[in-house]
Each structure stands twice: as C-alpha cells, then as structure tokens.
Short mmCIF file of C-alpha atoms in Angstrom, two decimals:
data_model
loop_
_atom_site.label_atom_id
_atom_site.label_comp_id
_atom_site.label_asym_id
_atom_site.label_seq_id
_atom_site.Cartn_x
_atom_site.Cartn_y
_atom_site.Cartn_z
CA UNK A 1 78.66 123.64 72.66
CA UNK A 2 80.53 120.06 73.27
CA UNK A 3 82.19 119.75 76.51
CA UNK A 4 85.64 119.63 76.01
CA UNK A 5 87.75 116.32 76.93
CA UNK A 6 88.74 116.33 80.19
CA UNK A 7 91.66 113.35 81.56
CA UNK A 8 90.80 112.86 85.19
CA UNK A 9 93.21 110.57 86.18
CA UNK A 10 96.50 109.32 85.50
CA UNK A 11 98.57 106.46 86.62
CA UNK A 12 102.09 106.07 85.22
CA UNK A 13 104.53 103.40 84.90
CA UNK A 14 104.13 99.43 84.40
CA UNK A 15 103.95 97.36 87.26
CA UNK A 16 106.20 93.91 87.07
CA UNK A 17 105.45 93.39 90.05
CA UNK A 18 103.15 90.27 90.27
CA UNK A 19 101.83 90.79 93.67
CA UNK A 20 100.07 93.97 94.43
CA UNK A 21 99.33 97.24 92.59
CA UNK A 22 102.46 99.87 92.57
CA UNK A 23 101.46 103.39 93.15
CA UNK A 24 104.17 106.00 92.53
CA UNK A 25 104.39 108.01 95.37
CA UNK A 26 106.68 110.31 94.15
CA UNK A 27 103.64 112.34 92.40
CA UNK A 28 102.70 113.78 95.69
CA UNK A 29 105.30 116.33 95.91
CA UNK A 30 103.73 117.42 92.94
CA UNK A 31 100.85 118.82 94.64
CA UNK A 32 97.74 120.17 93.44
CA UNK A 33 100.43 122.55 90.60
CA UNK A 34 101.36 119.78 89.40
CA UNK A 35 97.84 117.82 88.83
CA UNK A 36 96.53 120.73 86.75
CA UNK A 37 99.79 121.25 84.54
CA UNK A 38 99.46 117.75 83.63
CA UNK A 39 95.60 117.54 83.54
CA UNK A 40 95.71 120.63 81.03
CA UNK A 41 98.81 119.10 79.29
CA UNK A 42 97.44 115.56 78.52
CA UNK A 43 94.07 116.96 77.73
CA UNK A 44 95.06 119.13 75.33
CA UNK A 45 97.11 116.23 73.47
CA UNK A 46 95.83 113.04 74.03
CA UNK A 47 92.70 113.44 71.91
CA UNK A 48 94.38 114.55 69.10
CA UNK A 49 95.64 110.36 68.96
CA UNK A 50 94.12 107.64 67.41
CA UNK A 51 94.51 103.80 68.68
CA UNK A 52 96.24 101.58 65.71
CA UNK A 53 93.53 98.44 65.16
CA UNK A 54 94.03 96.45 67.96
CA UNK A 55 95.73 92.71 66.76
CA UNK A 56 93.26 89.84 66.22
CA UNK A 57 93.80 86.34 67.23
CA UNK A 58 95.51 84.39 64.18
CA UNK A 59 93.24 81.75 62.35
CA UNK A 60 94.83 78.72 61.01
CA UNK A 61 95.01 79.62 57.01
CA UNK A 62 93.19 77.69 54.73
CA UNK A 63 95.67 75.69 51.89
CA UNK A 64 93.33 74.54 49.14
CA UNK A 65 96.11 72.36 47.91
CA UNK A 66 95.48 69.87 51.34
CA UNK A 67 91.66 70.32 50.44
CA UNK B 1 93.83 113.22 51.28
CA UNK B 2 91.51 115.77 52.70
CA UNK B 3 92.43 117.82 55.25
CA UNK B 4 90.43 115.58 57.57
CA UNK B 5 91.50 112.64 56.40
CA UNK B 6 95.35 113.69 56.76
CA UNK B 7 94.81 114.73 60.11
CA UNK B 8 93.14 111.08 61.28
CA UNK B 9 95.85 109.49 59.46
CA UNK B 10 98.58 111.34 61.25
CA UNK B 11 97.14 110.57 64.64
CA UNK B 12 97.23 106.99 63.72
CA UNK B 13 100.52 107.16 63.32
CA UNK B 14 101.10 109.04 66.54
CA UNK B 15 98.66 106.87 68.36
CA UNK B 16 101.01 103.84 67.16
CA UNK B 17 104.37 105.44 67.91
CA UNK B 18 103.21 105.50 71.80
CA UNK B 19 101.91 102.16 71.81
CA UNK B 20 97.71 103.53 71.95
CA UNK B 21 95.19 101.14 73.53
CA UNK B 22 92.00 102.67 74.11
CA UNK B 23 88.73 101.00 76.30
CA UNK B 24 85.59 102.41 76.73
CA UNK B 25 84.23 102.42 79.92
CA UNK B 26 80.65 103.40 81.75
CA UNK B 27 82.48 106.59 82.79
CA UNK B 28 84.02 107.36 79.81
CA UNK B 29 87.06 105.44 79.08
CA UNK B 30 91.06 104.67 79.48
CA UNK B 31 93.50 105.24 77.96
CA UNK B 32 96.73 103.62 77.92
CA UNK B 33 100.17 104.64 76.20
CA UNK B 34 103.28 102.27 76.10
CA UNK B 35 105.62 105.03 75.79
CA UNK B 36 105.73 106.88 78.32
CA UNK B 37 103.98 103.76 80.27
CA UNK B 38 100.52 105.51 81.37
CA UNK B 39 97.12 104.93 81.95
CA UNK B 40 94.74 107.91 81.42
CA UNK B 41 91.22 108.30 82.74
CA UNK B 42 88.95 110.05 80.26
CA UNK B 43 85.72 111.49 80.67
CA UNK B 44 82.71 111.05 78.34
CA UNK B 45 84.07 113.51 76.18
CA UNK B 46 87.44 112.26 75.98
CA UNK B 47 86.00 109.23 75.15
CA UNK B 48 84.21 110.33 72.20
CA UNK B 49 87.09 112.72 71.51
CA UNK B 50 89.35 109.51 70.95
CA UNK B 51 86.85 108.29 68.46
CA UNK B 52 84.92 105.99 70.68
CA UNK B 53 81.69 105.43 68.96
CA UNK B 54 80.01 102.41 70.50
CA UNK B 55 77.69 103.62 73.78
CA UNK B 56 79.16 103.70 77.11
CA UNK B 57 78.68 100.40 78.47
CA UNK B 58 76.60 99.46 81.50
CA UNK B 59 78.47 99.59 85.19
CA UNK B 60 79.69 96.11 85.74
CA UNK B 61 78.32 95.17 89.19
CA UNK B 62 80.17 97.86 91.76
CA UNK B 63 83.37 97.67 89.66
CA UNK B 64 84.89 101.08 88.19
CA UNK B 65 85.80 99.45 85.33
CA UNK B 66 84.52 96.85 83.18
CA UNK B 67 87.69 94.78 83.45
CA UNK B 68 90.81 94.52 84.59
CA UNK B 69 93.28 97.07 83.94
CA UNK B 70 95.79 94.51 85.06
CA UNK B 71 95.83 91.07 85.93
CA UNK B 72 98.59 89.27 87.70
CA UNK B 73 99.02 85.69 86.21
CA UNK B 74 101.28 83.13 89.07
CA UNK B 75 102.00 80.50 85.78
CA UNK B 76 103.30 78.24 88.72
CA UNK B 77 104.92 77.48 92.02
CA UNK B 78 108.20 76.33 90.85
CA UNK B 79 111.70 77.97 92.01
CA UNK B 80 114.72 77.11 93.63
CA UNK B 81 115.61 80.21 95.23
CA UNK B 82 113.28 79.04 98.89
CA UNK B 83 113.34 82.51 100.23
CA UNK B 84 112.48 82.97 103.80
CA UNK B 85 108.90 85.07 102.96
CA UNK B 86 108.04 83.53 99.96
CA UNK B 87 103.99 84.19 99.10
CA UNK B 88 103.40 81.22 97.17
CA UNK B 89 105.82 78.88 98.90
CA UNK B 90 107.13 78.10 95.85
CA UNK B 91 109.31 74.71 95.62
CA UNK B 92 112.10 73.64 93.23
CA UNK B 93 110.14 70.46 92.03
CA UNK B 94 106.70 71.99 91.32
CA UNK B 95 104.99 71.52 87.59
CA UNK B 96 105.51 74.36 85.30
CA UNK B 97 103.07 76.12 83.84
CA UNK B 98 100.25 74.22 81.95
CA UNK B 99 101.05 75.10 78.31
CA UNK B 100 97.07 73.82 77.75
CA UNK B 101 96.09 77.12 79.08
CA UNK B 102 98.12 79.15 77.10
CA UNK B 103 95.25 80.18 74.14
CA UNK B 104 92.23 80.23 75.79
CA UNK B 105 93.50 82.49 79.26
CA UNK B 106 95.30 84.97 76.62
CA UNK B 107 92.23 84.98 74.49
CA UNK B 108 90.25 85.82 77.79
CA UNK B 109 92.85 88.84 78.78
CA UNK B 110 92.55 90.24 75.33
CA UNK B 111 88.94 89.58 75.07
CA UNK B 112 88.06 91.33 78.90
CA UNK B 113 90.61 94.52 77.52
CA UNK B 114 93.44 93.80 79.94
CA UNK B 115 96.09 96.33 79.05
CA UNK B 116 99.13 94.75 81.55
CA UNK B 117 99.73 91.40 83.01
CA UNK B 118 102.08 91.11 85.11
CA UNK B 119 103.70 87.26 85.03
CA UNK B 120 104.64 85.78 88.43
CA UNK B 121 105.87 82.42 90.24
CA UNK B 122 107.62 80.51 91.32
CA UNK B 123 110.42 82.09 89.19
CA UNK B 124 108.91 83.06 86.13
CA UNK B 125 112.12 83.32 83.78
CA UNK B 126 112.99 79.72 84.47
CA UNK B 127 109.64 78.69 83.65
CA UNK B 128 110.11 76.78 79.74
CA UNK B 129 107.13 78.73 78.53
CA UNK B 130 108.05 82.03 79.52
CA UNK B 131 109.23 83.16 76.23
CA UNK B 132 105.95 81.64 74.34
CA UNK B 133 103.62 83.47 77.10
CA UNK B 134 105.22 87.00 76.50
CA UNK B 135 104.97 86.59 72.71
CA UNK B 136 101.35 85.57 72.92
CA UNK B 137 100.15 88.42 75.38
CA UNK B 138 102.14 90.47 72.91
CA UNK B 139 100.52 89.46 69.84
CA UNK B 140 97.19 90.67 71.12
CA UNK B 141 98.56 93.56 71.84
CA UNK B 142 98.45 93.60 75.46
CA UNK B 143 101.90 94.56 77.53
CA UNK B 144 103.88 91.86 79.62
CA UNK B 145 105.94 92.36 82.36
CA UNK B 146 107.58 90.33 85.36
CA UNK B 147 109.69 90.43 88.46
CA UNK B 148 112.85 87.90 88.99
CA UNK B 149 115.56 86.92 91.42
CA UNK B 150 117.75 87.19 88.80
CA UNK B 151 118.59 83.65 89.21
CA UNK B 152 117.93 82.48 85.57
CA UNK B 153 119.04 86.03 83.72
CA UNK B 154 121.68 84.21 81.22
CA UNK B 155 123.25 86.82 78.10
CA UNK B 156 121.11 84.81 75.73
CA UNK B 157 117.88 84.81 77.92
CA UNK B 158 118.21 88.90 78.33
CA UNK B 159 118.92 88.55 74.76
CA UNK B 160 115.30 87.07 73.94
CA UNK B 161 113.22 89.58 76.37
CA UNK B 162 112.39 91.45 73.98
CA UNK B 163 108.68 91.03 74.40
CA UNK B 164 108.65 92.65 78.33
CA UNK B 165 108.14 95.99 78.22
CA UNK B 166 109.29 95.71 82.18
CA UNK B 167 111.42 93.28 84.22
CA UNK B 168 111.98 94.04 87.65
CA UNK B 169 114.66 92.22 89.57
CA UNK B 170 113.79 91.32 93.24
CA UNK B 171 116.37 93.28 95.88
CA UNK B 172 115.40 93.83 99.44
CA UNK B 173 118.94 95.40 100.27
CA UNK B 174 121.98 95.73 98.72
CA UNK B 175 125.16 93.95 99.51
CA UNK B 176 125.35 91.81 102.69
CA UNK B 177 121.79 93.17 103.88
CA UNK B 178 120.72 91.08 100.91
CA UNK B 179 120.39 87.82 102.98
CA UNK B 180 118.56 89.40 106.45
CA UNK B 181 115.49 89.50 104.46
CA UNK B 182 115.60 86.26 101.58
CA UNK B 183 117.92 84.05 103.65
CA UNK B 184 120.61 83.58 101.63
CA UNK B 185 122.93 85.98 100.20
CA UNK B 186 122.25 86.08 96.45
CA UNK B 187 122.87 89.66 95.88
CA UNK B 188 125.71 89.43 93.69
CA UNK B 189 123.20 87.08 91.29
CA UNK B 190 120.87 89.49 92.06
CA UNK B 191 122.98 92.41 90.22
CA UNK B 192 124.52 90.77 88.07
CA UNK B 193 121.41 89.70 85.98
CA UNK B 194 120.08 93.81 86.90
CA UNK B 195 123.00 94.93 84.65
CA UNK B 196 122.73 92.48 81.92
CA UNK B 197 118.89 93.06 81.55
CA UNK B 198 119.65 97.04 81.63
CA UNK B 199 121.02 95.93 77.97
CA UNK B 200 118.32 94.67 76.46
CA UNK B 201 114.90 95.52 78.12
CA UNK B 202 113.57 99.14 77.55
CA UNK B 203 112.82 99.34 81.46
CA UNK B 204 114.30 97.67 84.05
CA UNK B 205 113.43 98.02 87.88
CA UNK B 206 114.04 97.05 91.79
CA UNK B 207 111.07 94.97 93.91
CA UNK B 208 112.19 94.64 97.50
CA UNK B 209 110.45 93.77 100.67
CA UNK B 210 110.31 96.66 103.31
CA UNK B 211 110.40 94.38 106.50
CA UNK B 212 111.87 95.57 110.07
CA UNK B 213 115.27 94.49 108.90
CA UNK B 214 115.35 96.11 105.49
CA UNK B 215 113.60 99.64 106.55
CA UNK B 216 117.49 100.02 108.09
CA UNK B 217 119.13 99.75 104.94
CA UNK B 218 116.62 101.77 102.84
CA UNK B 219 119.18 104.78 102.37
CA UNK B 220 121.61 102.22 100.71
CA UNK B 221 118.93 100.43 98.67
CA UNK B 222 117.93 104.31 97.51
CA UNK B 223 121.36 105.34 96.28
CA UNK B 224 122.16 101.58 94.68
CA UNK B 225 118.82 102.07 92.80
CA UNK B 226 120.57 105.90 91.78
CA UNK B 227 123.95 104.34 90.89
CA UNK B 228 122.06 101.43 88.53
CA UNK B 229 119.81 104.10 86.97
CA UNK B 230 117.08 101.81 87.12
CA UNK B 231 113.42 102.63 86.13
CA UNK B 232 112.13 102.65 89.43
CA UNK B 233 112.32 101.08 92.83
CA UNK B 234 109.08 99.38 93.86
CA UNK B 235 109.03 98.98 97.85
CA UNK B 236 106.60 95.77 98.65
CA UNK B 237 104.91 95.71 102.45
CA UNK B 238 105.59 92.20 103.71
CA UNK B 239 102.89 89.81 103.31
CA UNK B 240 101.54 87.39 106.05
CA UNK B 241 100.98 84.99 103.06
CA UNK B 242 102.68 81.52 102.13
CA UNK B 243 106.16 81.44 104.26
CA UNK B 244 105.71 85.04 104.64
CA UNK B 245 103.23 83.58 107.51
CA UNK B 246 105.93 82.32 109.35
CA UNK B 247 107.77 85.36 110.85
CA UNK B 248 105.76 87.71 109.76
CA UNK B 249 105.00 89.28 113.91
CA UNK B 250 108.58 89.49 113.98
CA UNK B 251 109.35 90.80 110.32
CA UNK B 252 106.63 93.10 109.85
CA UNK B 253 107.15 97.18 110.05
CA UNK B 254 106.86 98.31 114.01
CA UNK B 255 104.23 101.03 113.70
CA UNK B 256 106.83 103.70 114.25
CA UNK B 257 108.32 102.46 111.40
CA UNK B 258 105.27 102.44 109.33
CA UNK B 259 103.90 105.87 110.00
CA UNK B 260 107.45 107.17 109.29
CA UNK B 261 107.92 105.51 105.78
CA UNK B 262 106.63 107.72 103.47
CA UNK B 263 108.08 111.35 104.39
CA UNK B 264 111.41 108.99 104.72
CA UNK B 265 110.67 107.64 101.00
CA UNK B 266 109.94 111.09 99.62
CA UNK B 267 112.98 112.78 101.48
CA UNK B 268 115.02 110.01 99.72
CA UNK B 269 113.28 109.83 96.08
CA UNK B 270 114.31 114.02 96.12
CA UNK B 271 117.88 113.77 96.99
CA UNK B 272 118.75 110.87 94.48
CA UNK B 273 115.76 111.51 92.21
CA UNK B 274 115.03 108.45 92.22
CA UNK B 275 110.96 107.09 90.69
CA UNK B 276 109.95 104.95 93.89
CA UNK B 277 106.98 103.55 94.22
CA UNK B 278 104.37 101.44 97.36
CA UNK B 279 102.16 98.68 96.48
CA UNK B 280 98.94 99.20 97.31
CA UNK B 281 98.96 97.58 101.12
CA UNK B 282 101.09 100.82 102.42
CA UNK B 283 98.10 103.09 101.63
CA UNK B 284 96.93 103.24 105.24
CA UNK B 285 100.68 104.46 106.02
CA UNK B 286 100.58 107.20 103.38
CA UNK B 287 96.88 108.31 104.32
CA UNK B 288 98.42 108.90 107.66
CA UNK B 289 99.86 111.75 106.68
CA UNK B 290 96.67 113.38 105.21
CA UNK B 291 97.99 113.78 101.70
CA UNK B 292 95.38 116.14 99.16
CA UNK B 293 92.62 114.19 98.56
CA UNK B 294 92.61 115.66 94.95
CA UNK B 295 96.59 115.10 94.44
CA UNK B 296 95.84 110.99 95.21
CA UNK B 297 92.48 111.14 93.15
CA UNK B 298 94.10 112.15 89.96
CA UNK B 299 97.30 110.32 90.33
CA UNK B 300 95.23 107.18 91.66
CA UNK B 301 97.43 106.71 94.72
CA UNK B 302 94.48 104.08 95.93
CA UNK B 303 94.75 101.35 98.32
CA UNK B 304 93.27 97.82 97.58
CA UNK B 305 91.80 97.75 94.26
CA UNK B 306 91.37 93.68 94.69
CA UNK B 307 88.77 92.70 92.07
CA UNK B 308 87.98 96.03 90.24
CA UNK B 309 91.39 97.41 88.38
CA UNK B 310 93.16 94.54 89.80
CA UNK B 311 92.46 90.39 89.14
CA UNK B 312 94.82 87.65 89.77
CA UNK B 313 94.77 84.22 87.89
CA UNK B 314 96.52 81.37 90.22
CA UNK B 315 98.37 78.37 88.60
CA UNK B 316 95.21 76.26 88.61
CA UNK B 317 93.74 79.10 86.20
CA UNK B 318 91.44 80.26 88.29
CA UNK B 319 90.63 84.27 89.05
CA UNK B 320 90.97 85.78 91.75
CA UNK B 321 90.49 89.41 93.43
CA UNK B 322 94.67 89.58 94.16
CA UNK B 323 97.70 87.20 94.41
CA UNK B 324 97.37 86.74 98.43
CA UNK B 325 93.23 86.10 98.20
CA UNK B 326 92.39 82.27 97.70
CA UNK B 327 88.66 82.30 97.10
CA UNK B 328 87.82 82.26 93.13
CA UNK B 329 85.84 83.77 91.13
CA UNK B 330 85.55 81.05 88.75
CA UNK B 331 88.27 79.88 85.66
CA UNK B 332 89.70 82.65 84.52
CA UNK B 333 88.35 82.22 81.23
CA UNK B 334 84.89 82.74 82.35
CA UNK B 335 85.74 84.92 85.29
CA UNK B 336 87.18 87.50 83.04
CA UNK B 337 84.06 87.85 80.91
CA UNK B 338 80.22 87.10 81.55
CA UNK B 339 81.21 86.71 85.02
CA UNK B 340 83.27 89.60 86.43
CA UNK B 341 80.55 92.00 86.80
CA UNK B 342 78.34 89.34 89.01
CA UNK B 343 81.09 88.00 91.02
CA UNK B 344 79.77 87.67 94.62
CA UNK B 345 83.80 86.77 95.28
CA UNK B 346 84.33 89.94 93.60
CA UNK B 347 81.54 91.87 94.72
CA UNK B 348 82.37 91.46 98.45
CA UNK B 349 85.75 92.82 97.90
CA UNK B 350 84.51 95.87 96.17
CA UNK B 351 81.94 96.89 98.30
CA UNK B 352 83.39 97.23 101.05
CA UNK B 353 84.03 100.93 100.72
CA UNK B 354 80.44 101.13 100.52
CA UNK B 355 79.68 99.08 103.76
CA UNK B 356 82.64 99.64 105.72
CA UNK B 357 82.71 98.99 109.53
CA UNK B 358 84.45 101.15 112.10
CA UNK B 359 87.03 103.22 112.66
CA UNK B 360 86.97 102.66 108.05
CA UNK B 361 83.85 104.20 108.01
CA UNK B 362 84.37 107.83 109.13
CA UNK B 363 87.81 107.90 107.65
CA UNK B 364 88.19 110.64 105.23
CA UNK B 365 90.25 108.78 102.81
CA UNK B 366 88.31 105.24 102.83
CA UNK B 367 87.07 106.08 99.06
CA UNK B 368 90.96 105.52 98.11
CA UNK B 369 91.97 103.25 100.94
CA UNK B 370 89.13 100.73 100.47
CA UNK B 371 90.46 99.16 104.12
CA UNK B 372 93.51 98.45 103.87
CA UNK B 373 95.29 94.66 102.81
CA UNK B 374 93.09 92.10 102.72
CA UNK B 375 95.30 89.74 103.06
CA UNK B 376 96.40 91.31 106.57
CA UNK B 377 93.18 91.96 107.92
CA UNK B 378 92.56 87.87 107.42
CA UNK B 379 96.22 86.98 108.66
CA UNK B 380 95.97 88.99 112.21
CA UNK B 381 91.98 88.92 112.70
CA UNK B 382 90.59 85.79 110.87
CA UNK B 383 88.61 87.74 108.76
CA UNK B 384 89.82 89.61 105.39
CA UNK B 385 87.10 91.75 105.36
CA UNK B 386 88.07 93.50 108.75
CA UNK B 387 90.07 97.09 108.81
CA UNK B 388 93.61 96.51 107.81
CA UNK B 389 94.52 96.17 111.64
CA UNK B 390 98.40 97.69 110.84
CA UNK B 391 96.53 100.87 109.58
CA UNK B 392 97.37 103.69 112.22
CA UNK B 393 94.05 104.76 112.41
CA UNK B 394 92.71 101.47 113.15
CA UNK B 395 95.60 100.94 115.62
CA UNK B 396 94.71 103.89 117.71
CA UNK B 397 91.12 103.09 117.66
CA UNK B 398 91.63 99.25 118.87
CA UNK B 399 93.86 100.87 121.77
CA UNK B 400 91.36 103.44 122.74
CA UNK B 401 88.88 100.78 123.09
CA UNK B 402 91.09 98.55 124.93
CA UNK B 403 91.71 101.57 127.24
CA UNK B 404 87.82 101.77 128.03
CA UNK B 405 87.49 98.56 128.10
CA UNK B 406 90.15 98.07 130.71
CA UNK B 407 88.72 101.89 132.86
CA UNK B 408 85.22 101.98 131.84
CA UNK B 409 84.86 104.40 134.74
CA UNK B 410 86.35 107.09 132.47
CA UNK B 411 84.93 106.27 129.90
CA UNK B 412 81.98 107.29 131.17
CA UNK B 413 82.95 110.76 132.62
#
C-alpha cells in the first residue's frame, strides 16, 4: 500500500522584513488541536494541486530580417 | 479529456489560482502557496503525491534544504532617514544598487529555487531600480517583498507596487513614541504612506524594533496595528549591528523584559486579534516558556536558521548566512549554487546545533533554537559562535558560575 502524503510542517505568511526570519507566534495558542486539524486539513488538499510550469528566463528573439 | 486527464488539468488550474511553487528536497519537498502566503513541508510521499518525479536529491552539506527558502537581498546602503539603530548604517549619499547585477543574481535566486526575497537597504523604495528588481524576481516566478520608512511612498509609487506581494512599513511606536526609538519623529510619514499602500498592495504590514523604550508602548503599537487592519505586526529584537552598536547596552530588552515578552504578545494578539509575529533572535525568550516541542516543530517557530532556510546577499553581491553576519560565502551567484552545500562559512553556522557548547547543549529546545543570534553572541562575547548570552538560560548559567566562582567553598559542599 503507498504511504499516504503527510505535510509536516507549515510556516505561514511572507516575511518583508529584510533582516531576520519572522516566526508567527500567534500559532502557539493553537496547541497540539490545532497542529493536527491543520496537518489533516492541508494533507488531505494540497496533493490534489499541481504547480503551473515555472517561468523561464526570456531569450533575446531571433529577427531573420536583421540576419 | 479522460477522466484523468480532467482531473490533472483542474489541479493546474487550482495549483495556479494559489500561486503553486513546488521544490523537491532530500526529505521530500516544499511547498509554497502565494495565496494564503505558506510554505508546506512534505514528506516523501507528498512529494511524489505533487507529481515530483525526479529522485530526491542528495543532503546539501548539513543544510535542511537544498537552498534557500528565502534570501534577503540589502541592494544598497543609501537612505536619508539616519535612524538612531540603523543595521547597515546606511547614509544619504551612498551608490544605489548596481543595476550590473540585476540578471545574473536573479538568475541565481531562480536557479537555487528561492521562493521569497525579501529586498532591503538603505531605503529600498527610493532606490531607482526598485521597480525593475521586483518585476524581474517576479518574472521568474519567485515572490518579492520589502520593508520601508515610508519615506518615499508617493500615490504614484503605491500605484506601481504591484509586483510585492508584501510591503511592510517600519513603526517602532505609534504617535510621539515614534521618535524614542528612530530619533526623529517621522510617524506621521510613517502612516501616512501605511494607508496609501493599504490601497494598492494585497498585504501590507508593521516592522518595529522592541527596545527598552518601545516594550512600554507595545499595548498602543497592538491596537494601532488593530485600528489599520494591517496584515501583521512583525516585532524585531534590537540588533547590536551597524549604529545599532552604539546604544545597544542601554537600548536592549532588560531580561525581565525579555522573559516577559511573549505571554505579553500573546495576551495582546487575543484581545485585538491581531497576526504578530518575532524574528528569529527572540527564540531563546519564547523557549523560556517551554512551549510544545511538537506545536513549534510543525509551525517552524525556529531560532537562527542563518545559512540553511535563510541566506543574505550584501550590496557588494556577496552571500551571506544573515543580514548582521559579514563573512561570505562567496558571490552570490556562485554561493547560491555549486557552492552552498560546501560552504565552510555556511557549514559553521549550521552545525552548531550539532556541536553546541554549554549550557546550549543540554537544552531541550537547541534543535529549534540553534543558539540563539549570532550576531549577539559576537557583539557581547567576541565570538558569534558562543550561546546567545541574552538567552535566559544562558544568563542563569553565566551567574551560577560567577556565584562559584566568587564561593567556591560551596560549591564544593
């Protein structure tokens, strides 16, 4: 049987700040209730997405008219 | 279609409507998802789950990951602001940014997998390239975001933002506390541009400097980061770094203060529901309260990650483990590839969890703490790879062995 997906970590937010890491302390009231709502939660779903192909660097096009 | 096939395609499109980046990494692989802004840790089977078909790749060095997850880019050390505690001692007549760097550093970021950078200074939004660095981060698809005074925040510059996906505005206390901390009383600049870049960036947020000063004034900041409905409020430890150095004995947290902090932070961020968040130097104060090791583990409420999750590229371009650390890892451009596993610049800062001196080493948390800020340890003991000496646990230990040192007759009862 495959093992099923398991998310074992999660950080949210962005961090603008330029300096250090931000680490959103607020998640600790959450206790251990919270961790396995959203482990179960985002392991159920986030599988079920596929990335979009990730952008590739633009190459200068080639105009056979210059040529 | 096929069923198959329709299901693949609709993920696709779900994948895209959240913004879905995915890297593989030797433990599986991460995740990351614009909207909501999140960064998920997968396992091997989540990995292969998310249709990640190339093999796991090797560990690089004693890094978790492979790469950066984000990399903090100072593009210079011009601004006109001269705060008091300014890390970079930025100065109203330094160069701007090197355009000449632009290609090949963003080519690097995108190359390594970088999914934020964070753009710093100087002030960043009066930088002339600010605009052209965004778009080009952007067009590789990894997400920018930056902190300001507010200074430079015109209509028609919030206008053209449109590339951030975050811009913090930098606010150690509302209102007349403003000055105590920066040294001049900018606040009304300050909220001004907070309010006009509400209209036109998807998330806006509050950076401000927790220093002896501010920590009285942390109810009001709490409430005037309720009333602005901002994204989040991001409270910075002061940093014995730049002109940071100069006060710092005097500006820095007392200890009561610091072992205080966090119930005080969660008491507020419950009545005004408020999203507030440390950087990573206050994890010794949050430790201190013995949190669930499993609650911090999955929500990665970690300490230093200098050199491992974290990089930093200075305005000469070249990488290092964080903003405060000067010792390089090499250019950028090569630091962020071939060379990041290898690093012995990076190594060092990495391992130390593994080879950790006293008190760190029996401390139940030093997996997540990783010692504390480096750039404290080298400000107050010469050496950056000592315990963060502001850490309570450290404190206590360096003040029992003072104690024994000074009555070494009990000591040895």
């Amino acid at each position: 049987m495959r093992p099923r997906p398991r998310v074992t970590s999660v950080r949210f937010g962005f961090n603008p700040n330029s300096s250090s890491l931000g680490i959103d302390v607020t998640f600790l009231m959450l206790g251990l209730a919270g961790v396995s709502i959203i482990s179960a939660t985002v392991s159920a779903l986030l599988p079920r997405l596929r990335p979009p192909p990730a952008p590739r660097p633009e190459t200068p096009t080639q105009d056979a008219s210059k040529s | 279609m096929t069923r198959r096939g329709l299901g693949d395609h609709l993920a696709s499109i779900l994948g895209k409507a959240v913004g879905l980046r995915v890297r593989r990494e030797a433990f599986g692989a991460i995740a990351m998802t614009e909207r909501p802004a999140a960064l998920f840790y997968l396992d091997e089977a989540g990995a292969k789950a998310m249709g990640c078909s190339e093999p796991a790749p090797e560990p690089a060095g004693s890094a978790e990951h492979r790469a950066p997850v984000e990399v903090h880019w100072t593009l210079s050390r011009r601004c006109d602001q001269a705060c008091t505690a300014c890390y970079t001692q930025s100065v109203p007549n330094a160069a701007p940014f090197n355009r000449e760097r632009l290609e090949a550093t963003v080519e690097a970021l995108a190359s390594a997998g970088v999914f934020h950078v964070a753009i710093g200074g100087g002030e960043p939004l009066a930088d002339p390239f600010i605009l052209e660095v965004a778009r080009a981060l952007r067009a590789r698809g990894l997400s920018p975001s930056t902190t300001t005074s507010g200074g430079p925040v015109t209509p028609d510059l919030a206008r053209r933002l449109t590339d951030f996906a975050q811009v913090n505005v930098s606010i150690d206390a509302p209102g007349a506390a403003y000055a105590e901390v920066r040294g001049h009383d900018r606040f009304a600049m300050a909220d001004a541009a907070l309010r006009l870049l509400q209209r036109h960036v998807p998330r806006v947020g509050i950076n401000a400097v927790l220093t002896r000063s501010s920590f009285a004034h942390l109810d009001e900041l709490v409430r005037y980061a309720k009333e602005r409905r901002v994204t989040e409020l991001e409270l910075l430890r002061l940093k014995p770094a730049g002109r940071g150095r100069a006060n710092y004995l005097e500006q820095r947290l007392t200890p009561e203060q610091a072992e205080s902090v966090l119930p005080r932070v969660l008491a507020l961020a419950k009545r005004y529901r408020v999203r507030i968040k440390f950087d990573c130097s206050f994890a010794p104060f949050v430790y201190h309260h013995a949190p669930e090791p499993r609650v911090l583990s999955f929500f990665r409420i970690h300490g230093c990650e200098a050199g491992d999750s974290l990089a930093s590229i200075n305005p000469e371009g070249g990488l290092t483990g964080c903003s405060f650390l000067a010792a390089e890892a090499g250019p950028a451009t090569v630091a962020l590839g071939k060379a990041w596993a290898g690093s012995p610049v990076l190594e060092r800062l990495r391992r130390y969890r593994q080879e950790p001196p006293e008190p760190c080493k029996g401390c139940a948390y030093l997996k997540a703490c990783n010692g504390g800020c480096r750039a404290v340890s080298a400000h107050l003991t010469g050496d950056p790879y000592a315990p963060d000496p502001e850490c309570p646990r450290v404190r206590r230990a360096a003040d029992a062995a003072r104690d024994a040192a000074r009555d070494p007759a009990r000591d040895a009862e």
